[in-house]
Amino acid sequence: MQLGTRWTVGEQPPSRLTEDVVAAIAGVEAELAGIDTTGWRWTLTWLEGRPVAELDDGTVVRVDHTGAISVEEPAE
């Protein structure tokens, strides 16, 4: 696993992420409209060369070995 970077919700994700991953992250952020996300951040790591972005609430956007992007919501 490689450590990546962190950024605040609403800011531009790292440029090394593909357009599809950025769109998935934007979709997650759109679902958060109306929720106070002040101070929430994404953490980007790389697992076997593929990005894994985790939001402070536990939501995870990842790319699997086939290139498919998934969004995993936190368990309530």
CSV table of C-alpha atoms in Angstrom, one decimal, residues 1-42:
chain,number,residue,atom,x,y,z
A,1,MET,CA,0.0,0.0,0.0
A,2,GLN,CA,1.2,3.5,-0.9
A,3,LEU,CA,0.2,6.5,1.1
A,4,GLY,CA,-1.3,9.2,-1.1
A,5,THR,CA,-2.7,12.5,0.1
A,6,ARG,CA,-5.6,14.1,1.8
A,7,TRP,CA,-8.0,16.9,0.6
A,8,THR,CA,-11.1,18.6,2.0
A,9,VAL,CA,-14.6,17.8,0.8
A,10,GLY,CA,-15.4,20.2,-2.0
A,11,GLU,CA,-11.8,20.8,-3.1
A,12,GLN,CA,-10.3,19.4,-6.3
A,13,PRO,CA,-9.1,15.8,-5.9
A,14,PRO,CA,-5.5,15.0,-6.9
A,15,SER,CA,-4.8,15.3,-10.6
A,16,ARG,CA,-3.4,11.7,-10.8
A,17,LEU,CA,-6.9,10.3,-10.3
A,18,THR,CA,-8.8,9.3,-13.5
A,19,GLU,CA,-11.9,11.3,-14.6
A,20,ASP,CA,-14.1,8.3,-13.6
A,21,VAL,CA,-12.8,8.2,-10.1
A,22,VAL,CA,-13.2,12.0,-9.7
A,23,ALA,CA,-16.8,11.7,-11.0
A,24,ALA,CA,-17.5,9.0,-8.4
A,25,ILE,CA,-16.1,11.2,-5.6
A,26,ALA,CA,-18.2,14.1,-6.9
A,27,GLY,CA,-21.2,11.9,-6.8
A,28,VAL,CA,-20.6,11.0,-3.2
A,29,GLU,CA,-20.1,14.7,-2.3
A,30,ALA,CA,-23.4,15.6,-4.1
A,31,GLU,CA,-25.2,13.1,-1.9
A,32,LEU,CA,-23.9,15.0,1.1
A,33,ALA,CA,-25.7,18.2,0.2
A,34,GLY,CA,-27.4,19.6,3.3
A,35,ILE,CA,-25.0,17.8,5.7
A,36,ASP,CA,-22.4,19.8,7.5
A,37,THR,CA,-19.2,18.4,6.2
A,38,THR,CA,-17.0,21.1,7.6
A,39,GLY,CA,-13.6,19.6,8.3
A,40,TRP,CA,-14.3,16.4,6.4
A,41,ARG,CA,-11.5,15.1,4.4
A,42,TRP,CA,-10.7,12.4,1.9
